[in-house]
Short mmCIF file of C-alpha atoms in Angstrom, two decimals:
data_model
loop_
_atom_site.label_atom_id
_atom_site.label_comp_id
_atom_site.label_asym_id
_atom_site.label_seq_id
_atom_site.Cartn_x
_atom_site.Cartn_y
_atom_site.Cartn_z
CA MET A 7 -29.65 -26.59 -10.03
CA THR A 8 -26.13 -26.84 -8.59
CA ASN A 9 -23.85 -23.84 -8.07
CA ARG A 10 -21.64 -25.11 -10.85
CA ASP A 11 -24.58 -25.28 -13.25
CA ALA A 12 -25.60 -21.78 -12.24
CA ASP A 13 -22.06 -20.55 -12.88
CA ARG A 14 -22.10 -21.98 -16.39
CA ARG A 15 -25.21 -20.01 -17.29
CA VAL A 16 -23.35 -16.70 -17.19
CA GLU A 17 -21.26 -16.70 -20.35
CA ILE A 18 -18.24 -14.41 -20.00
CA PRO A 19 -16.24 -14.88 -23.21
CA ASP A 20 -12.49 -14.67 -23.38
CA SER A 21 -11.11 -11.33 -24.51
CA HIS A 22 -7.88 -12.54 -26.05
CA PRO A 23 -6.29 -15.79 -27.26
CA GLU A 24 -5.11 -18.55 -25.01
CA GLY A 25 -1.47 -17.72 -25.73
CA SER A 26 -1.98 -14.18 -24.52
CA ARG A 27 -3.75 -15.42 -21.41
CA ARG A 28 -0.90 -17.82 -20.62
CA ASN A 29 1.55 -14.95 -21.11
CA TRP A 30 -0.39 -12.96 -18.52
CA ARG A 31 -0.29 -15.73 -15.97
CA GLU A 32 3.45 -16.11 -16.42
CA LYS A 33 4.43 -12.45 -16.65
CA GLY A 34 1.80 -10.24 -15.09
CA LEU A 35 -0.12 -12.02 -12.35
CA GLY A 36 1.97 -14.90 -11.17
CA ALA A 37 5.46 -13.54 -11.51
CA SER A 38 8.07 -13.38 -8.82
CA ARG A 39 9.11 -10.06 -7.31
CA ASP A 40 12.24 -9.80 -9.46
CA THR A 41 10.37 -10.69 -12.63
CA ALA A 42 7.65 -8.19 -11.84
CA ARG A 43 10.17 -5.42 -11.22
CA ARG A 44 11.79 -6.08 -14.61
CA GLU A 45 8.51 -6.20 -16.45
CA ASP A 46 6.31 -3.60 -14.80
CA SER A 47 6.94 -1.22 -17.68
CA GLY A 48 6.95 -3.89 -20.40
CA PRO A 49 4.39 -4.58 -23.13
CA GLU A 50 2.02 -6.44 -20.80
CA THR A 51 1.30 -3.20 -18.89
CA GLU A 52 0.20 -1.70 -22.22
CA GLN A 53 -2.60 -4.29 -22.61
CA LEU A 54 -3.90 -4.38 -19.07
CA LEU A 55 -7.52 -3.97 -20.04
CA GLU A 56 -7.50 -7.27 -21.94
CA ALA A 57 -6.37 -8.93 -18.69
CA VAL A 58 -9.09 -7.13 -16.73
CA VAL A 59 -11.90 -8.47 -18.91
CA GLU A 60 -10.36 -11.93 -19.23
CA ARG A 61 -12.93 -14.59 -18.37
CA GLU A 62 -11.00 -16.20 -15.51
CA ASN A 63 -10.28 -12.83 -13.90
CA LEU A 64 -13.93 -11.80 -14.16
CA TRP A 65 -15.09 -15.06 -12.57
CA ARG A 66 -12.88 -14.40 -9.58
CA ALA A 67 -14.16 -10.83 -9.39
CA LEU A 68 -17.79 -11.94 -9.64
CA LYS A 69 -17.43 -14.46 -6.83
CA GLN A 70 -15.67 -11.87 -4.67
CA VAL A 71 -18.44 -9.30 -5.20
CA GLU A 72 -21.12 -11.89 -4.49
CA GLY A 73 -19.29 -13.01 -1.36
CA ASN A 74 -18.98 -9.44 -0.09
CA LYS A 75 -22.68 -8.78 -0.74
CA GLY A 76 -23.25 -5.14 0.21
CA ALA A 77 -25.90 -2.56 -0.56
CA ALA A 78 -27.21 -1.55 -3.97
CA GLY A 79 -25.91 1.53 -5.77
CA VAL A 80 -27.83 4.34 -7.43
CA ASP A 81 -29.47 1.94 -9.92
CA ASN A 82 -30.92 -0.17 -7.04
CA MET A 83 -29.53 -3.38 -8.57
CA THR A 84 -28.73 -5.94 -5.87
CA VAL A 85 -25.89 -8.45 -5.86
CA GLU A 86 -28.46 -11.23 -6.36
CA GLN A 87 -29.56 -9.62 -9.65
CA LEU A 88 -26.04 -9.21 -11.03
CA ARG A 89 -25.67 -12.56 -12.82
CA ALA A 90 -28.93 -12.20 -14.72
CA TYR A 91 -27.93 -8.70 -15.78
CA LEU A 92 -24.50 -9.87 -16.98
CA ARG A 93 -26.03 -12.63 -19.11
CA GLU A 94 -27.91 -9.98 -21.05
CA HIS A 95 -25.51 -7.02 -21.06
CA TRP A 96 -21.93 -8.21 -20.52
CA LEU A 97 -20.90 -8.27 -24.20
CA ARG A 98 -21.96 -4.63 -24.58
CA ILE A 99 -20.13 -3.61 -21.38
CA LYS A 100 -16.97 -5.44 -22.48
CA GLU A 101 -16.99 -3.74 -25.86
CA GLU A 102 -17.37 -0.33 -24.18
CA LEU A 103 -14.51 -1.10 -21.82
CA LEU A 104 -12.13 -2.23 -24.57
CA ALA A 105 -13.05 0.76 -26.73
CA GLY A 106 -12.48 3.15 -23.82
CA ASP A 107 -16.10 4.33 -23.90
CA TYR A 108 -17.40 2.91 -20.62
CA GLN A 109 -18.89 5.50 -18.25
CA PRO A 110 -19.34 4.51 -14.59
CA LEU A 111 -22.52 5.53 -12.82
CA PRO A 112 -22.38 7.93 -9.85
CA VAL A 113 -21.80 6.42 -6.41
CA ARG A 114 -24.47 6.55 -3.74
CA LYS A 115 -23.51 8.75 -0.80
CA VAL A 116 -23.83 7.17 2.63
CA GLU A 117 -22.68 8.72 5.90
CA ILE A 118 -21.92 6.67 8.99
CA PRO A 119 -20.84 7.90 12.44
CA LYS A 120 -17.11 7.80 13.13
CA PRO A 121 -15.95 5.84 16.19
CA GLY A 122 -16.45 7.83 19.36
CA GLY A 123 -19.10 10.04 17.74
CA GLN A 124 -16.49 12.40 16.26
CA GLY A 125 -18.25 13.45 13.08
CA MET A 126 -19.43 11.40 10.12
CA ARG A 127 -17.50 9.22 7.66
CA MET A 128 -18.57 9.51 4.04
CA LEU A 129 -18.89 6.34 1.98
CA GLY A 130 -19.52 6.08 -1.74
CA ILE A 131 -21.38 2.91 -2.77
CA PRO A 132 -20.81 2.03 -6.46
CA THR A 133 -23.34 0.00 -8.43
CA VAL A 134 -22.79 -3.76 -8.38
CA VAL A 135 -21.62 -3.67 -12.03
CA ASP A 136 -19.04 -1.02 -11.20
CA ARG A 137 -17.99 -3.01 -8.13
CA LEU A 138 -17.41 -6.00 -10.42
CA ILE A 139 -15.26 -3.96 -12.82
CA GLN A 140 -13.34 -2.33 -9.96
CA GLN A 141 -12.68 -5.74 -8.39
CA ALA A 142 -11.44 -7.07 -11.74
CA LEU A 143 -9.16 -4.03 -12.03
CA HIS A 144 -7.90 -4.55 -8.49
CA GLN A 145 -6.98 -8.18 -9.19
CA VAL A 146 -4.86 -7.21 -12.18
CA LEU A 147 -3.27 -4.04 -10.80
CA SER A 148 -2.49 -5.26 -7.30
CA PRO A 149 0.33 -7.68 -8.32
CA LEU A 150 1.98 -4.93 -10.37
CA PHE A 151 2.22 -2.56 -7.41
CA GLU A 152 2.40 -5.04 -4.52
CA VAL A 153 5.97 -6.09 -5.31
CA SER A 154 7.34 -2.63 -4.53
CA PHE A 155 5.22 -1.71 -1.51
CA SER A 156 7.04 -1.16 1.77
CA GLU A 157 7.45 -3.94 4.32
CA SER A 158 6.18 -1.42 6.88
CA SER A 159 2.80 -1.05 5.12
CA TYR A 160 0.13 -3.40 6.48
CA GLY A 161 -3.27 -2.13 5.36
CA PHE A 162 -5.37 -3.70 2.58
CA ARG A 163 -2.62 -6.04 1.47
CA PRO A 164 -2.59 -9.82 0.97
CA ARG A 165 -1.23 -11.86 3.89
CA ARG A 166 -0.90 -8.73 6.04
CA SER A 167 -3.02 -7.61 8.96
CA ALA A 168 -3.48 -5.01 11.67
CA GLN A 169 -2.20 -7.52 14.23
CA GLN A 170 1.13 -7.74 12.40
CA ALA A 171 1.43 -3.95 12.49
CA VAL A 172 0.69 -3.89 16.23
CA LEU A 173 3.33 -6.56 16.94
CA LYS A 174 5.92 -4.63 14.91
CA ALA A 175 5.07 -1.45 16.85
CA ARG A 176 5.64 -3.31 20.13
CA GLU A 177 8.98 -4.54 18.79
CA TYR A 178 10.13 -0.99 18.07
CA VAL A 179 9.12 0.22 21.55
CA ARG A 180 10.88 -2.70 23.23
CA ALA A 181 13.99 -1.88 21.21
CA GLY A 182 14.18 1.53 22.90
CA ARG A 183 12.15 3.74 20.55
CA ARG A 184 9.90 5.02 23.31
CA TRP A 185 8.47 8.05 21.53
CA VAL A 186 5.94 7.89 18.73
CA VAL A 187 5.09 10.38 16.00
CA ASP A 188 1.40 9.66 15.50
CA ILE A 189 0.28 11.18 12.18
CA ASP A 190 -3.41 11.51 11.36
CA LEU A 191 -4.32 12.63 7.85
CA GLU A 192 -7.33 14.90 7.76
CA LYS A 193 -10.17 13.40 5.69
CA PHE A 194 -7.64 11.45 3.64
CA PHE A 195 -10.05 9.50 1.41
CA ASP A 196 -12.04 12.68 0.70
CA ARG A 197 -8.99 14.78 -0.24
CA VAL A 198 -6.81 12.62 -2.45
CA ASN A 199 -5.52 14.78 -5.29
CA HIS A 200 -6.55 13.12 -8.55
CA ASP A 201 -3.69 14.49 -10.67
CA ILE A 202 -1.00 13.36 -8.21
CA LEU A 203 -2.58 9.91 -7.89
CA MET A 204 -2.89 9.50 -11.66
CA SER A 205 0.77 10.48 -12.14
CA ARG A 206 1.79 7.72 -9.70
CA LEU A 207 -0.38 5.21 -11.53
CA ALA A 208 1.06 6.21 -14.90
CA ARG A 209 4.56 5.24 -13.73
CA ARG A 210 3.53 1.57 -13.90
CA ILE A 211 0.43 1.48 -16.10
CA LYS A 212 1.04 2.09 -19.80
CA ASP A 213 -2.45 1.14 -20.97
CA LYS A 214 -4.10 4.54 -21.39
CA ARG A 215 -7.55 2.94 -21.44
CA VAL A 216 -7.02 1.69 -17.88
CA LEU A 217 -5.79 5.10 -16.75
CA ARG A 218 -8.79 6.73 -18.37
CA LEU A 219 -11.16 4.26 -16.71
CA ILE A 220 -9.63 4.82 -13.27
CA ARG A 221 -9.90 8.59 -13.65
CA ARG A 222 -13.55 8.21 -14.60
CA TYR A 223 -14.10 6.21 -11.43
CA LEU A 224 -12.36 8.91 -9.42
CA GLN A 225 -14.49 11.61 -11.01
CA ALA A 226 -17.79 9.71 -11.02
CA GLY A 227 -20.38 11.90 -9.36
CA MET A 228 -21.80 11.31 -5.90
CA MET A 229 -25.57 11.09 -5.60
CA ALA A 230 -27.48 12.12 -2.47
CA ASN A 231 -31.21 12.83 -2.28
CA GLY A 232 -31.51 12.50 -6.04
CA LEU A 233 -28.86 15.13 -6.80
CA THR A 234 -25.45 14.32 -8.29
CA THR A 235 -22.39 16.38 -7.41
CA VAL A 236 -19.15 16.31 -9.41
CA ARG A 237 -16.02 15.05 -7.61
CA ARG A 238 -12.72 16.81 -8.25
CA GLU A 239 -10.77 15.19 -5.41
CA GLY A 240 -10.96 12.16 -3.15
CA THR A 241 -11.52 8.44 -3.58
CA PRO A 242 -14.51 7.68 -1.33
CA GLN A 243 -14.43 4.49 0.69
CA GLY A 244 -16.85 1.83 -0.45
CA GLY A 245 -15.44 0.56 -3.74
CA PRO A 246 -12.97 -2.33 -4.17
CA LEU A 247 -10.40 -0.10 -5.89
CA SER A 248 -10.11 2.66 -3.24
CA PRO A 249 -7.85 0.74 -0.78
CA LEU A 250 -5.32 -0.08 -3.51
CA LEU A 251 -5.31 3.51 -4.78
CA SER A 252 -4.69 4.80 -1.25
CA ASN A 253 -1.71 2.46 -0.86
CA ILE A 254 -0.29 3.54 -4.23
CA LEU A 255 -0.44 7.20 -3.22
CA LEU A 256 0.90 6.71 0.32
CA ASP A 257 3.68 4.42 -0.89
CA GLU A 258 5.56 7.63 -1.65
CA LEU A 259 5.37 8.50 2.07
CA ASP A 260 6.69 5.01 2.90
CA LYS A 261 9.61 5.41 0.53
CA GLU A 262 10.49 8.80 2.00
CA LEU A 263 10.45 7.40 5.54
CA GLU A 264 12.64 4.47 4.46
CA ARG A 265 15.04 6.83 2.71
CA ARG A 266 15.44 8.72 5.98
CA GLY A 267 16.00 5.50 7.92
CA HIS A 268 12.90 5.73 10.12
CA LYS A 269 11.16 2.82 11.85
CA PHE A 270 7.45 3.03 11.22
CA CYS A 271 4.17 1.17 10.77
CA ARG A 272 1.45 2.30 8.39
CA TYR A 273 -2.04 0.89 8.10
CA ALA A 274 -4.00 2.76 5.41
CA ASP A 275 -3.81 6.44 6.44
CA ASP A 276 -2.81 5.65 10.03
CA SER A 277 0.97 6.13 10.38
CA ASN A 278 3.14 5.76 13.48
CA ILE A 279 6.87 6.58 13.41
CA TYR A 280 8.97 5.40 16.38
CA VAL A 281 11.91 7.51 17.57
CA GLN A 282 14.17 7.72 20.63
CA SER A 283 13.46 11.23 21.94
CA ARG A 284 10.85 13.95 21.97
CA SER A 285 13.11 16.39 20.11
CA ALA A 286 13.65 13.83 17.32
CA GLY A 287 9.91 13.24 17.17
CA GLU A 288 9.15 16.94 16.84
CA ARG A 289 11.67 17.29 14.01
CA VAL A 290 10.14 14.30 12.23
CA MET A 291 6.60 15.62 12.71
CA LYS A 292 7.53 18.99 11.22
CA SER A 293 9.44 17.61 8.22
CA ILE A 294 6.92 14.86 7.37
CA THR A 295 4.01 17.30 7.64
CA ARG A 296 5.82 19.54 5.17
CA PHE A 297 6.49 16.58 2.85
CA LEU A 298 2.85 15.47 2.88
CA GLU A 299 1.48 18.94 2.23
CA ARG A 300 3.94 19.90 -0.51
CA ARG A 301 4.53 16.58 -2.26
CA LEU A 302 1.17 14.79 -1.92
CA ARG A 303 -1.15 17.74 -1.17
CA LEU A 304 -2.41 16.00 1.98
CA LYS A 305 -3.18 17.80 5.21
CA VAL A 306 -2.12 16.53 8.64
CA ASN A 307 -4.79 16.87 11.32
CA ALA A 308 -2.93 18.84 14.00
CA GLU A 309 -5.56 18.12 16.67
CA LYS A 310 -5.34 14.34 16.31
CA SER A 311 -1.62 14.07 15.55
CA ALA A 312 0.98 14.19 18.30
CA VAL A 313 4.49 13.38 19.47
CA ALA A 314 3.95 11.34 22.64
CA ARG A 315 4.75 8.21 24.56
CA PRO A 316 3.31 5.05 22.94
CA TRP A 317 1.32 4.25 26.09
CA GLU A 318 -0.41 7.65 25.80
CA ARG A 319 -1.64 6.90 22.27
CA LYS A 320 -3.56 4.14 20.57
CA PHE A 321 -2.68 2.36 17.35
CA LEU A 322 -5.28 0.26 15.53
CA GLY A 323 -7.29 -0.10 18.74
CA TYR A 324 -4.33 -1.20 20.87
CA SER A 325 -2.08 0.63 23.28
CA LEU A 326 1.08 -0.32 25.19
CA THR A 327 2.20 -0.38 28.80
CA TRP A 328 5.10 1.79 30.00
CA HIS A 329 7.29 -1.15 31.07
CA ARG A 330 10.72 -1.74 29.50
CA GLU A 331 9.31 -4.94 28.01
CA ALA A 332 6.20 -3.13 26.80
CA ARG A 333 3.05 -5.22 26.71
CA LEU A 334 0.05 -4.82 24.44
CA LYS A 335 -3.28 -3.81 25.93
CA VAL A 336 -6.70 -2.84 24.64
CA ALA A 337 -6.93 0.94 24.29
CA ALA A 338 -9.48 2.65 26.55
CA SER A 339 -11.35 4.07 23.54
CA SER A 340 -11.73 0.54 22.10
CA VAL A 341 -13.26 -0.65 25.36
CA GLN A 342 -15.64 2.31 25.38
CA ARG A 343 -16.66 1.63 21.78
CA LEU A 344 -17.46 -2.00 22.63
CA LYS A 345 -19.55 -0.91 25.62
CA GLU A 346 -21.53 1.47 23.42
CA LYS A 347 -22.37 -1.36 21.02
CA LEU A 348 -23.31 -3.64 23.90
CA ARG A 349 -25.55 -1.00 25.46
CA GLY A 350 -27.49 -0.85 22.20
CA ILE A 351 -27.94 -4.64 22.28
CA PHE A 352 -29.07 -4.58 25.93
CA ARG A 353 -31.62 -1.83 25.19
CA ARG A 354 -33.08 -3.88 22.34
CA GLY A 355 -33.08 -7.03 24.49
CA ARG A 356 -35.27 -5.89 27.35
CA GLY A 357 -38.23 -7.91 26.16
CA ARG A 358 -36.33 -10.93 24.83
CA ASN A 359 -35.30 -14.29 26.18
CA ILE A 360 -31.81 -13.99 27.69
CA GLY A 361 -30.52 -17.16 26.03
CA ARG A 362 -31.59 -16.01 22.57
CA LEU A 363 -30.17 -12.54 23.21
CA ILE A 364 -26.81 -14.06 24.12
CA GLU A 365 -26.74 -16.50 21.23
CA GLY A 366 -28.11 -14.19 18.55
CA GLU A 367 -26.35 -10.89 19.25
CA LEU A 368 -23.85 -10.98 22.09
CA THR A 369 -21.85 -14.04 21.05
CA PRO A 370 -21.07 -12.95 17.44
CA LEU A 371 -20.02 -9.47 18.60
CA LEU A 372 -17.86 -10.69 21.49
CA ARG A 373 -16.22 -13.44 19.45
CA GLY A 374 -15.26 -11.04 16.66
CA TRP A 375 -14.01 -8.42 19.13
CA MET A 376 -11.95 -10.96 21.04
CA ASN A 377 -10.51 -12.42 17.86
CA TYR A 378 -9.16 -8.98 16.95
CA PHE A 379 -7.82 -8.18 20.44
CA ARG A 380 -6.41 -11.64 21.09
CA LEU A 381 -2.87 -10.21 21.20
CA ALA A 382 -3.58 -8.11 24.30
CA GLU A 383 -1.28 -9.15 27.14
CA VAL A 384 -2.95 -7.19 29.97
CA LYS A 385 -5.81 -9.35 31.21
CA GLY A 386 -7.47 -7.01 33.71
CA ILE A 387 -9.72 -5.38 31.14
CA PHE A 388 -11.16 -8.75 30.10
CA GLU A 389 -12.09 -9.57 33.71
CA GLU A 390 -13.69 -6.15 34.07
CA LEU A 391 -15.66 -6.52 30.83
CA ASP A 392 -16.88 -10.01 31.75
CA SER A 393 -18.17 -8.68 35.07
CA TRP A 394 -19.76 -5.63 33.43
CA ILE A 395 -21.55 -7.71 30.79
CA ARG A 396 -23.00 -10.09 33.39
CA ARG A 397 -24.19 -7.13 35.45
CA LYS A 398 -25.87 -5.59 32.41
CA LEU A 399 -27.63 -8.90 31.73
CA ARG A 400 -28.84 -9.03 35.34
CA CYS A 401 -30.05 -5.48 34.80
CA VAL A 402 -32.05 -6.62 31.75
CA ILE A 403 -33.62 -9.42 33.79
CA TRP A 404 -34.52 -7.06 36.64
CA ARG A 405 -36.24 -4.67 34.23
CA GLN A 406 -38.10 -7.52 32.54
CA TRP A 407 -39.72 -8.40 35.86
CA LYS A 408 -41.03 -4.81 36.13
CA ARG A 409 -43.05 -5.03 39.38
CA PRO A 410 -42.11 -6.03 42.95
CA PHE A 411 -44.36 -9.10 42.91
CA ALA A 412 -42.80 -10.42 39.68
CA ARG A 413 -39.33 -9.73 41.07
CA ALA A 414 -40.02 -11.55 44.32
CA LYS A 415 -41.51 -14.47 42.41
CA GLY A 416 -38.51 -14.58 40.07
CA LEU A 417 -36.01 -14.54 42.93
CA LEU A 418 -37.93 -17.30 44.70
CA ARG A 419 -37.77 -19.43 41.56
CA ARG A 420 -34.01 -18.90 41.48
CA GLY A 421 -33.64 -20.33 44.99
CA LEU A 422 -33.67 -17.32 47.32
CA GLN A 423 -35.46 -17.61 50.66
CA GLU A 424 -38.86 -15.89 50.87
CA VAL A 425 -37.90 -13.14 53.31
CA ARG A 426 -34.78 -12.20 51.37
CA ALA A 427 -36.62 -12.35 48.04
CA TRP A 428 -39.34 -9.94 49.24
CA GLU A 429 -36.88 -7.57 50.89
CA SER A 430 -34.84 -7.42 47.69
CA ALA A 431 -37.86 -7.01 45.41
CA THR A 432 -39.21 -4.06 47.40
CA ASN A 433 -35.96 -2.21 48.18
CA GLY A 434 -36.87 0.69 45.86
CA ARG A 435 -33.41 0.77 44.27
CA GLY A 436 -32.75 1.07 40.54
CA ALA A 437 -32.02 -1.73 38.11
CA TRP A 438 -28.24 -1.08 37.95
CA TRP A 439 -27.88 -1.13 41.76
CA ASN A 440 -29.87 -4.35 42.07
CA ALA A 441 -27.91 -5.96 39.20
CA GLY A 442 -24.77 -5.55 41.28
CA ALA A 443 -26.33 -6.57 44.61
CA SER A 444 -25.78 -9.91 46.32
CA HIS A 445 -29.35 -11.17 45.76
CA MET A 446 -29.03 -10.97 41.94
CA HIS A 447 -25.54 -12.48 42.09
CA ALA A 448 -26.95 -15.37 44.14
CA ALA A 449 -29.92 -15.82 41.79
CA PHE A 450 -27.89 -15.49 38.59
CA PRO A 451 -24.27 -16.52 39.22
CA LYS A 452 -21.65 -16.82 36.49
CA THR A 453 -22.52 -20.48 35.99
CA TYR A 454 -26.05 -19.47 34.94
CA PHE A 455 -24.69 -17.32 32.10
CA ASP A 456 -22.18 -20.00 31.18
CA ARG A 457 -25.09 -22.40 30.66
CA CYS A 458 -26.78 -19.76 28.50
CA GLY A 459 -23.71 -19.76 26.28
CA LEU A 460 -22.26 -16.37 27.28
CA LEU A 461 -18.71 -16.05 25.96
CA SER A 462 -16.11 -15.24 28.61
CA LEU A 463 -13.52 -12.84 27.19
CA LEU A 464 -10.98 -13.86 29.83
CA GLU A 465 -11.37 -17.55 29.03
CA GLN A 466 -11.19 -16.84 25.29
CA ARG A 467 -7.93 -14.96 25.84
CA LEU A 468 -6.53 -17.93 27.71
CA ARG A 469 -7.51 -20.26 24.85
CA PHE A 470 -5.75 -18.01 22.32
CA GLN A 471 -2.62 -18.01 24.47
CA LEU A 472 -2.60 -21.79 24.78
CA ALA A 473 -3.18 -22.19 21.05
CA SER A 474 -0.27 -19.91 20.21
#
């Protein structure tokens, strides 16, 4: 059976006539910025739920959810089981949605370590059915709010990226704004005030059924160890709707910063404001902290926030040099985080073939990391990382040999003379020392790892530069 045939087996009926659907395409989803501004409080925002359950919108949502895959929710239904479930139950679900009777299931609580080991980040995993409905909601609501979002907001938005935010930050620093107000919101996703968020949504959304459905998603319980707790604040990360809701709430911060004439970059809850002096930065920090706490009921994390030089802080994994023409570099904490991931791979790879270890685990990680940090202009860290990775691989090889006889035999096979091979194999030093010694460099030079397919970060950086 082809994919197209499989698609046809899930019947998702239209929810309103063709004329209404065409009206939606022209007015709600495909409109220009000016048109959307004129119409965001018009009659089409009073019938949003019909657009949410429209067949074409649901198909897009279904394919997005299937493409994202992800873990099962509290009902243990997998993404692979979703289509079969929809064939049997979608008409009932649609009727409940349109009648305003649909009740989301609780989300499954999952905790993952924060980068750098600084506490745990709480995720809430909705069921796959709720992920489908949230994605369908996102696709309809996003165009209504996107037209008025700030140009300085880069997170979770179409055709915008962290790299764009980093480049804009560099532009501000080069223009003479050599102080940064780095604002960190304490447990932002866990502490979003539901009433404030719903009031911001109600400014654009006139369909009370949609507002009621969103509030039910906000208040859906969180299940852990079989027990469900009620949520009265927060929009836990893990659902398709949470990023949009966070942007809607923090758009008020963006508008306030624009009203005051500040230059800033915001990516989700990570905000950097660029000013020309420390005293200006301290005034901004004090006033914006007061605005966030009084207007949006959000708390600034005083320990992680600071007024400092841009090269003393990191933004989205990058930092800057102190030069007048500031250059982008990889932040030290980002390098450390990569090394921690690599150490885990090297520990698991002690009994594996080096070529398969490189191809199966190292290459995907390094390629993804380098693709993100391709804007870095300081190359020294890439040379250092390349050297460190090769030394760790030599360390893995040395440990795989285990005994002096195996080590001497391995070095002989790699072309070392007998006397040198035996002296090296019996030197009594540890694996890390030997991995950096001349005998292992001679036995396993860079060309050996190149033939194994090891990605060179320095060479990848050069390719990115040539391509751009």
